[in-house]
Coordinates of C-alpha atoms in Angstrom, one line a residue:
M25 CA 0.3 0.7 -0.1
S26 CA 1.1 3.6 -1.3
Y27 CA 0.4 7.0 0.7
K28 CA 1.7 10.3 -0.1
S29 CA 4.5 11.7 2.4
S30 CA 2.4 13.7 5.4
A31 CA 5.5 16.2 4.7
S32 CA 8.9 16.8 2.6
T33 CA 11.2 19.4 2.6
A34 CA 13.4 20.5 -0.7
V35 CA 16.4 22.7 -0.9
S36 CA 19.3 22.9 -3.4
A37 CA 22.5 24.1 -3.0
P38 CA 25.0 24.7 -6.6
G39 CA 28.2 24.2 -6.8
K40 CA 31.6 25.7 -6.8
V41 CA 34.5 27.4 -9.7
L42 CA 38.0 28.7 -7.4
L43 CA 38.6 30.6 -10.3
T44 CA 41.8 32.6 -8.4
G45 CA 43.0 30.9 -5.6
G46 CA 44.0 27.6 -6.0
Y47 CA 45.7 26.2 -2.3
L48 CA 46.5 29.9 -0.7
V49 CA 43.1 30.0 0.3
L50 CA 43.6 26.9 2.6
D51 CA 46.0 29.8 4.6
R52 CA 44.4 32.8 6.3
N53 CA 46.4 35.3 5.0
Y54 CA 45.1 34.6 1.3
T55 CA 42.1 34.6 -0.8
G56 CA 40.4 32.8 -3.8
T57 CA 37.7 34.3 -5.7
V58 CA 35.1 31.5 -5.7
I59 CA 31.8 31.3 -8.9
A60 CA 28.6 29.9 -8.0
L61 CA 27.3 27.5 -10.5
D62 CA 24.4 26.7 -11.4
A63 CA 24.4 23.3 -12.3
R64 CA 23.3 22.7 -8.3
I65 CA 22.5 19.6 -5.7
H66 CA 18.5 18.9 -4.6
V67 CA 18.2 17.0 -1.6
V68 CA 14.5 16.1 -0.6
V69 CA 13.3 14.9 2.8
E70 CA 10.1 13.0 3.2
Q71 CA 8.6 12.2 6.6
L72 CA 7.3 8.5 6.8
R73 CA 4.3 7.6 8.5
K74 CA 4.6 5.3 11.7
G75 CA 4.5 1.1 10.7
H76 CA 5.5 2.5 6.9
R77 CA 8.3 1.0 5.0
R78 CA 9.8 2.2 1.8
D79 CA 11.2 -0.8 -0.6
L80 CA 14.6 -0.1 -1.2
S81 CA 15.1 -0.6 -5.2
S82 CA 11.0 0.7 -6.5
G83 CA 10.8 3.4 -4.0
S84 CA 7.9 3.3 -3.1
D85 CA 5.7 3.3 0.2
Y86 CA 4.2 0.0 1.7
I87 CA 2.7 -0.3 5.6
E88 CA 4.6 -3.8 7.1
N89 CA 2.3 -6.6 7.6
G90 CA 0.9 -6.3 10.9
S91 CA 2.2 -2.7 11.9
T92 CA 0.0 -0.8 13.9
E93 CA 0.6 3.2 15.3
S94 CA 1.4 2.1 18.5
D95 CA 3.8 -0.9 17.9
K96 CA 7.2 0.7 20.4
D97 CA 9.3 -1.8 18.9
N98 CA 9.3 0.1 15.4
E99 CA 12.3 1.5 15.0
D100 CA 13.2 4.8 13.0
S101 CA 15.4 4.8 10.1
I102 CA 16.0 7.1 7.4
I103 CA 16.6 5.6 3.1
V104 CA 19.0 7.6 1.6
R105 CA 18.9 7.0 -2.2
S106 CA 20.3 8.4 -4.9
P107 CA 18.5 7.3 -8.5
Q108 CA 20.5 8.1 -10.9
F109 CA 22.7 5.3 -10.3
V110 CA 22.5 1.6 -9.9
D111 CA 22.3 0.7 -6.2
A112 CA 23.1 3.6 -4.9
V113 CA 21.0 3.2 -1.6
W114 CA 22.0 3.4 2.0
E115 CA 19.0 2.3 5.1
Y116 CA 20.7 3.3 8.8
A117 CA 19.4 2.9 12.0
I118 CA 19.7 6.1 14.5
Q119 CA 21.4 5.5 17.7
R120 CA 22.1 7.9 20.1
C121 CA 25.2 8.1 22.5
E122 CA 25.4 8.3 25.6
N123 CA 27.1 11.1 27.9
G124 CA 25.6 13.8 25.4
G125 CA 27.7 12.6 22.6
G126 CA 24.4 12.8 19.8
I127 CA 23.4 10.9 17.1
K128 CA 24.9 8.5 14.6
V129 CA 23.8 6.6 12.5
V130 CA 24.6 2.9 11.2
Q131 CA 23.9 1.2 7.8
K132 CA 21.8 -1.5 8.0
N133 CA 21.8 -3.2 4.0
D134 CA 24.7 -4.3 2.4
G135 CA 26.8 -2.8 0.2
R136 CA 29.9 0.7 -0.2
G137 CA 29.3 3.2 2.3
N138 CA 29.1 6.8 1.4
P139 CA 30.9 8.9 4.0
F140 CA 29.5 11.7 2.7
V141 CA 26.0 10.7 3.7
Q142 CA 26.7 9.1 6.8
T143 CA 28.6 12.3 8.5
S144 CA 26.0 14.5 7.3
L145 CA 23.8 12.2 9.2
N146 CA 25.2 12.1 12.1
Y147 CA 26.1 15.9 12.6
A148 CA 22.9 17.5 11.0
L149 CA 20.7 14.7 13.6
T150 CA 22.9 16.3 16.2
Y151 CA 21.7 19.4 16.1
I152 CA 18.4 18.8 15.5
S153 CA 18.0 17.0 18.7
Y154 CA 20.4 19.3 21.1
V155 CA 18.1 21.9 20.0
A156 CA 15.0 20.7 19.8
D157 CA 15.0 18.9 22.7
S158 CA 13.7 15.6 21.4
K159 CA 15.2 12.0 19.8
D160 CA 12.2 11.4 18.1
F161 CA 13.4 11.9 14.4
G162 CA 10.4 9.0 13.1
S163 CA 11.5 7.8 9.7
L164 CA 12.8 9.9 6.8
S165 CA 12.8 8.9 3.1
I166 CA 16.2 11.4 1.2
T167 CA 16.2 11.2 -1.8
I168 CA 19.4 12.9 -3.4
L169 CA 19.7 14.7 -7.5
A170 CA 22.6 15.8 -9.2
D171 CA 22.3 18.3 -12.0
N172 CA 23.7 16.4 -15.3
D173 CA 27.3 18.1 -15.2
Y174 CA 28.0 16.8 -12.2
Y175 CA 29.3 14.1 -13.3
S176 CA 30.5 13.1 -17.8
E177 CA 28.3 11.6 -20.0
T178 CA 28.1 7.7 -19.8
A179 CA 26.7 5.3 -22.6
F180 CA 24.3 5.0 -20.4
S181 CA 23.3 8.7 -20.5
R182 CA 24.3 9.1 -23.8
A183 CA 22.3 6.6 -25.7
S184 CA 19.3 8.0 -23.2
K185 CA 16.5 9.5 -24.6
H186 CA 15.2 13.1 -22.2
P187 CA 14.2 16.3 -22.2
A188 CA 16.8 19.0 -21.8
G189 CA 16.8 20.4 -18.6
E190 CA 15.6 17.4 -16.3
F191 CA 17.3 14.5 -14.4
V192 CA 20.0 11.4 -16.3
N193 CA 20.1 8.7 -15.6
F194 CA 23.7 7.8 -15.8
G195 CA 22.9 3.8 -15.2
V196 CA 26.0 3.4 -14.0
P197 CA 27.2 2.4 -9.6
L198 CA 28.1 5.8 -8.0
H199 CA 31.4 4.9 -7.6
E200 CA 32.4 4.4 -11.2
A201 CA 30.6 7.6 -12.3
H202 CA 33.9 10.4 -13.3
K203 CA 33.6 13.5 -11.2
T204 CA 33.4 17.0 -13.7
G205 CA 34.8 19.3 -10.1
L206 CA 31.5 21.2 -10.1
G207 CA 32.4 20.6 -5.6
S208 CA 29.4 17.9 -5.7
S209 CA 30.9 17.0 -2.6
A210 CA 30.4 20.8 -1.0
A211 CA 27.2 21.4 -2.3
L212 CA 25.4 17.3 -1.4
V213 CA 25.8 18.0 2.1
T214 CA 25.4 21.4 2.0
A215 CA 21.8 20.5 0.3
L216 CA 21.7 17.5 3.1
V217 CA 22.3 19.0 6.1
S218 CA 20.0 22.1 5.4
A219 CA 17.2 20.1 4.7
L220 CA 17.0 17.6 7.3
V221 CA 17.7 21.2 9.8
I222 CA 15.0 22.8 8.2
H223 CA 12.7 20.0 7.5
R224 CA 11.9 18.9 11.4
T225 CA 12.8 22.9 13.3
M226 CA 11.7 25.2 11.4
Q227 CA 10.1 26.9 8.2
P228 CA 11.5 27.1 4.7
D229 CA 11.1 30.8 4.7
D230 CA 14.1 31.0 7.4
I231 CA 16.3 29.4 5.5
G232 CA 17.9 33.8 4.7
A233 CA 17.7 33.7 8.9
A234 CA 19.5 30.5 8.8
R235 CA 22.0 31.3 6.8
D236 CA 25.8 31.5 8.8
K237 CA 24.3 28.4 11.0
L238 CA 23.7 26.3 8.1
H239 CA 26.4 27.3 7.0
N240 CA 28.6 26.7 10.4
L241 CA 26.8 22.7 10.2
A242 CA 27.7 22.2 6.6
Q243 CA 31.7 23.1 7.3
A244 CA 31.5 21.2 10.1
A245 CA 30.5 18.2 8.5
H246 CA 32.3 18.5 5.2
C247 CA 35.5 18.9 6.8
S248 CA 34.9 15.7 9.1
A249 CA 33.6 14.1 6.1
Q250 CA 37.1 14.7 3.9
G251 CA 39.4 13.8 6.8
K252 CA 39.9 17.4 8.2
V253 CA 41.6 18.7 5.4
G254 CA 40.7 22.0 2.9
S255 CA 39.3 25.1 3.0
G256 CA 36.1 25.2 3.5
F257 CA 35.0 27.4 0.2
D258 CA 32.9 25.3 -1.8
V259 CA 30.7 25.4 1.3
A260 CA 30.5 29.1 1.1
A261 CA 29.8 28.8 -1.8
A262 CA 27.0 26.3 -1.7
V263 CA 25.7 28.6 2.0
Y264 CA 26.6 32.2 0.3
G265 CA 27.0 32.0 -4.0
S266 CA 30.2 33.5 -5.5
C267 CA 32.0 36.0 -2.9
I268 CA 35.3 36.6 -2.1
Y269 CA 36.4 34.0 0.7
R270 CA 38.7 34.4 3.1
R271 CA 39.3 30.9 5.4
F272 CA 38.2 30.2 8.5
S273 CA 40.9 29.2 11.7
P274 CA 41.0 25.8 11.7
S275 CA 41.3 25.9 15.1
I276 CA 37.2 25.9 15.5
L277 CA 35.9 22.8 14.2
E278 CA 39.3 20.8 15.5
S279 CA 37.0 21.8 18.5
I280 CA 34.5 19.5 17.9
G281 CA 35.8 16.7 18.6
D282 CA 34.6 12.9 17.2
A283 CA 30.8 11.9 16.4
G284 CA 30.1 10.5 19.2
S285 CA 32.8 10.5 22.1
P286 CA 31.6 12.7 25.4
A287 CA 29.5 15.8 25.2
F288 CA 29.4 16.6 21.1
E289 CA 26.5 17.4 20.7
E290 CA 27.3 20.5 23.4
R291 CA 30.5 21.9 21.6
L292 CA 29.1 21.0 18.3
F293 CA 25.5 23.1 18.9
K294 CA 28.2 25.7 20.5
V295 CA 30.3 26.4 17.0
V296 CA 26.8 26.1 14.9
E297 CA 25.2 29.1 16.8
D298 CA 29.1 30.8 17.3
A299 CA 28.8 30.7 21.1
D300 CA 32.2 28.9 22.1
P301 CA 34.1 32.2 23.2
E302 CA 37.4 30.7 22.4
H303 CA 36.4 29.9 19.1
P304 CA 34.3 32.4 17.1
W305 CA 34.1 32.2 13.5
D306 CA 36.2 34.2 11.3
T307 CA 35.7 33.5 8.2
E308 CA 35.4 36.0 5.0
C309 CA 32.9 36.0 2.7
L310 CA 32.8 39.3 1.1
D311 CA 29.6 39.3 -1.8
F312 CA 31.4 41.5 -4.3
G313 CA 28.9 41.9 -6.6
M314 CA 30.3 38.9 -8.6
T315 CA 28.3 39.2 -12.3
L316 CA 31.0 38.5 -14.6
P317 CA 31.0 41.6 -17.2
Q318 CA 28.6 42.3 -20.3
G319 CA 30.4 40.7 -22.8
M320 CA 32.2 38.2 -20.8
Q321 CA 30.7 34.3 -19.8
M322 CA 32.6 31.0 -18.6
V323 CA 31.7 27.8 -20.2
L324 CA 33.7 24.3 -18.0
C325 CA 35.2 21.8 -20.6
D326 CA 35.0 18.0 -19.5
V327 CA 37.9 16.5 -19.5
E328 CA 36.7 12.6 -19.0
C329 CA 39.5 12.4 -16.4
G330 CA 39.4 13.6 -12.5
S331 CA 41.7 14.1 -9.3
Q332 CA 42.4 13.0 -6.2
T333 CA 41.8 17.0 -4.0
P334 CA 43.1 15.9 -0.2
S335 CA 45.3 14.2 -1.6
M336 CA 46.6 16.8 -3.6
V337 CA 46.9 19.1 -0.4
K338 CA 48.3 17.1 1.5
K339 CA 51.0 16.5 -0.9
V340 CA 51.1 20.5 -1.3
L341 CA 51.0 20.9 1.5
E342 CA 53.6 19.3 2.6
W343 CA 55.9 20.8 -0.2
R344 CA 55.1 24.2 1.7
K345 CA 56.2 23.1 4.8
Q346 CA 60.3 21.4 3.6
N347 CA 60.2 24.9 0.9
N348 CA 58.8 28.0 3.1
Q349 CA 60.9 30.5 1.6
E350 CA 60.2 29.4 -1.9
A351 CA 56.1 29.3 -1.8
D352 CA 55.6 32.2 -0.5
L353 CA 57.3 33.6 -3.3
I354 CA 55.4 32.3 -5.6
W355 CA 51.9 32.0 -3.0
N356 CA 52.3 36.2 -2.9
A357 CA 52.8 36.8 -6.6
L358 CA 49.7 34.9 -7.1
Q359 CA 48.3 36.3 -4.5
S360 CA 48.7 40.2 -6.1
N361 CA 47.8 38.8 -9.5
N362 CA 44.3 37.0 -8.5
E363 CA 43.2 40.3 -7.3
R364 CA 44.2 42.9 -9.5
L365 CA 42.5 39.7 -11.5
C366 CA 39.3 40.3 -9.5
L367 CA 39.6 43.8 -9.9
E368 CA 39.4 44.2 -13.6
L369 CA 37.0 41.8 -13.4
K370 CA 34.8 44.9 -11.5
Q371 CA 35.9 48.0 -13.4
L372 CA 34.5 45.8 -16.9
S373 CA 31.9 45.0 -15.0
Q374 CA 31.1 49.2 -14.7
N375 CA 33.2 49.5 -17.4
P376 CA 32.9 47.5 -20.8
E377 CA 34.4 48.7 -23.1
R378 CA 37.7 48.3 -21.4
G379 CA 38.5 44.8 -23.2
F380 CA 39.3 41.1 -22.0
D381 CA 43.7 41.9 -23.5
D382 CA 44.5 42.3 -18.9
V383 CA 42.1 39.5 -18.0
R384 CA 43.5 37.6 -20.6
S385 CA 47.1 38.3 -20.0
L386 CA 46.3 38.1 -16.1
I387 CA 45.2 34.8 -16.8
Q388 CA 48.7 34.1 -18.1
H389 CA 50.2 35.2 -15.4
S390 CA 48.0 32.9 -13.1
R391 CA 49.2 29.8 -15.1
N392 CA 52.5 30.4 -15.0
H393 CA 53.0 30.8 -11.0
L394 CA 50.8 27.5 -11.0
R395 CA 53.2 25.6 -13.7
S396 CA 56.2 26.3 -11.7
M397 CA 54.2 25.0 -8.8
T398 CA 53.0 21.8 -10.4
S399 CA 56.8 21.6 -11.8
K400 CA 59.0 22.1 -7.2
S401 CA 56.0 20.4 -5.6
E402 CA 55.6 17.2 -8.1
V403 CA 51.5 17.4 -7.7
P404 CA 49.7 17.7 -10.8
I405 CA 48.1 21.1 -10.9
E406 CA 48.3 22.2 -13.8
P407 CA 49.7 18.9 -15.8
K408 CA 51.2 18.3 -19.4
V409 CA 47.9 17.2 -20.9
Q410 CA 46.2 20.2 -19.3
T411 CA 48.4 22.3 -20.7
E412 CA 48.1 21.3 -24.4
L413 CA 44.4 21.7 -23.9
L414 CA 44.6 25.0 -22.5
D415 CA 47.1 26.9 -24.5
A416 CA 44.9 24.8 -27.5
I417 CA 42.0 26.7 -26.6
S418 CA 43.9 29.9 -25.4
E419 CA 44.1 30.1 -29.0
V420 CA 40.5 30.1 -30.4
D421 CA 38.9 33.6 -31.4
G422 CA 36.8 34.6 -29.1
V423 CA 38.6 32.7 -26.0
V424 CA 40.5 35.7 -23.2
G425 CA 41.3 32.9 -21.1
G426 CA 41.1 30.0 -19.2
V427 CA 42.9 28.2 -15.6
V428 CA 42.8 24.7 -14.5
P429 CA 40.3 25.7 -11.7
G430 CA 40.9 24.8 -7.5
A431 CA 43.2 22.3 -6.5
G432 CA 43.5 21.7 -9.9
G433 CA 44.4 18.4 -11.3
Y434 CA 42.9 16.6 -14.6
D435 CA 39.3 18.3 -13.4
A436 CA 37.0 20.4 -16.1
L437 CA 39.2 23.7 -17.5
A438 CA 37.4 27.2 -16.3
V439 CA 37.3 29.5 -19.2
L440 CA 36.6 32.8 -19.6
I441 CA 35.2 33.9 -23.6
R442 CA 33.2 36.3 -24.9
D443 CA 29.8 35.9 -25.1
E444 CA 28.4 34.6 -28.6
A445 CA 27.4 31.8 -30.2
E446 CA 30.5 31.6 -32.0
V447 CA 32.6 31.2 -29.9
I448 CA 31.0 28.2 -28.2
D449 CA 30.7 26.7 -32.3
R450 CA 34.5 26.6 -32.4
L451 CA 35.6 25.4 -28.5
N452 CA 33.1 22.4 -30.0
N453 CA 34.5 21.8 -33.8
L454 CA 38.5 21.8 -31.6
F455 CA 36.6 19.2 -29.1
E456 CA 35.2 17.5 -31.6
T457 CA 38.2 16.0 -32.7
W458 CA 40.1 16.7 -30.3
E459 CA 44.0 13.9 -29.3
S460 CA 46.7 14.6 -27.1
K461 CA 50.0 14.7 -28.4
V462 CA 52.3 15.0 -25.5
E463 CA 53.4 12.4 -22.6
D464 CA 51.8 13.9 -19.4
D465 CA 54.9 14.0 -16.4
F466 CA 51.9 12.0 -13.9
G467 CA 50.2 9.2 -16.6
G468 CA 47.0 11.8 -17.1
K469 CA 44.9 10.2 -19.9
I470 CA 42.6 13.1 -21.2
G471 CA 39.9 11.6 -22.4
N472 CA 36.3 13.1 -24.5
V473 CA 36.6 16.3 -23.8
R474 CA 33.2 18.1 -24.0
L475 CA 31.5 21.4 -23.0
L476 CA 29.5 21.2 -19.9
G477 CA 26.0 23.1 -19.9
V478 CA 26.8 24.9 -16.8
R479 CA 27.1 28.4 -16.4
H480 CA 28.1 31.2 -13.4
G481 CA 24.9 31.8 -11.1
S482 CA 25.4 33.9 -7.8
V483 CA 22.7 32.7 -5.6
G484 CA 23.5 30.0 -2.8
L485 CA 21.3 27.5 -1.1
E486 CA 18.2 27.8 -2.0
N487 CA 14.1 26.3 -0.8
E488 CA 13.1 24.4 -3.7
S489 CA 9.5 23.2 -5.1
L490 CA 8.3 19.1 -5.3
P491 CA 7.0 18.7 -8.3
Q492 CA 9.8 19.1 -10.2
Y493 CA 11.3 16.0 -8.5
H494 CA 7.9 14.0 -8.8
A495 CA 9.6 11.3 -11.5
W496 CA 11.5 10.3 -9.1
L497 CA 10.4 9.9 -5.8

């Protein structure tokens, strides 16, 4: 027997491009220019009635034989589905830890775990139980949907007929899908913890007033899920939108400790509410009105590869630690160049007649510094196959310049172009026959190159209406 959920909440959060400030944003002395994208991760939370279960294969609800509303042994559980991928279903039991350790979820079904989902649940439910002073969550069904550009096309998705703008079924397990590097994990964690908090503790219209708390909670959960590395710029973009970002002091999140440890819920509450006088939040997210100048657009080029950002970050930080003076010269040169680029884009927004030559020159300077960092740190920030492709792209008439954004590697390229259809056509023509002719210095291989449909945007966390997800719920 199926039924309609008694309550549902839907939110979405955007991906990002760190146009300037890769690696610099790990240090509070430096900043990064973060562009929010119009590609978003969507999360729908549905409240299941007592006695109802959700079939893991079909997603439909049914009443268990013999169940009644008064069943005391009816265990609260959470089912999370990512239906665009094969077997991407996780069922969790809710456990309440002793000594103020908060809430921890334990995966009940077989298969691969998802640390970003599981950690988000631990943190969000712990915070909710503390502020609501209630341990009763009921059973929840959570559906996660990703706009199509977060992942490279698969043979299955290419063959699928789907109207433009609809969510694609990728037809492969999640671990086999190639990410394009748009910040899916940060957008997922932000949307998931926000959807849960809004669903259980507030009205959807309160999202604006609660944005800082949702940011703090998402930062804590995301940092823990990815091994306590990273600056948090991707979460900031997911919450606030495009900004100039200066990271928070690492000691803020270090003060929380591990989920489930004694008094974890109180420490997490203090950090989320910014109520710890010893560790106040000092993030800077300056909304500098980051809309690209009239006549300019940003496009992203997927290279069907992908990089492991945390491992790259660790290697670069180790190199910097051992070569502090040399690294600081590059860091300071990049920061100065990045500030000039940001200022030039802002001035162009006010006076488009200036032309894009200075932007092109500043992007080239930035790439020079990043290649120097690549060589010295022996980390593939701009590896040779990406240099080859960026150089070719930069020669296309109408292209202002491109970079491997963020931590670099083999993620999608960010390219600034004149906002003209002819430039898109020229790029597509280049990619149709593109084959790399260089031997990469780190063994990377670029597959099919294609333009993604994603463009720059500036809106962060948003409420969503449910009808658009009907086919997937």
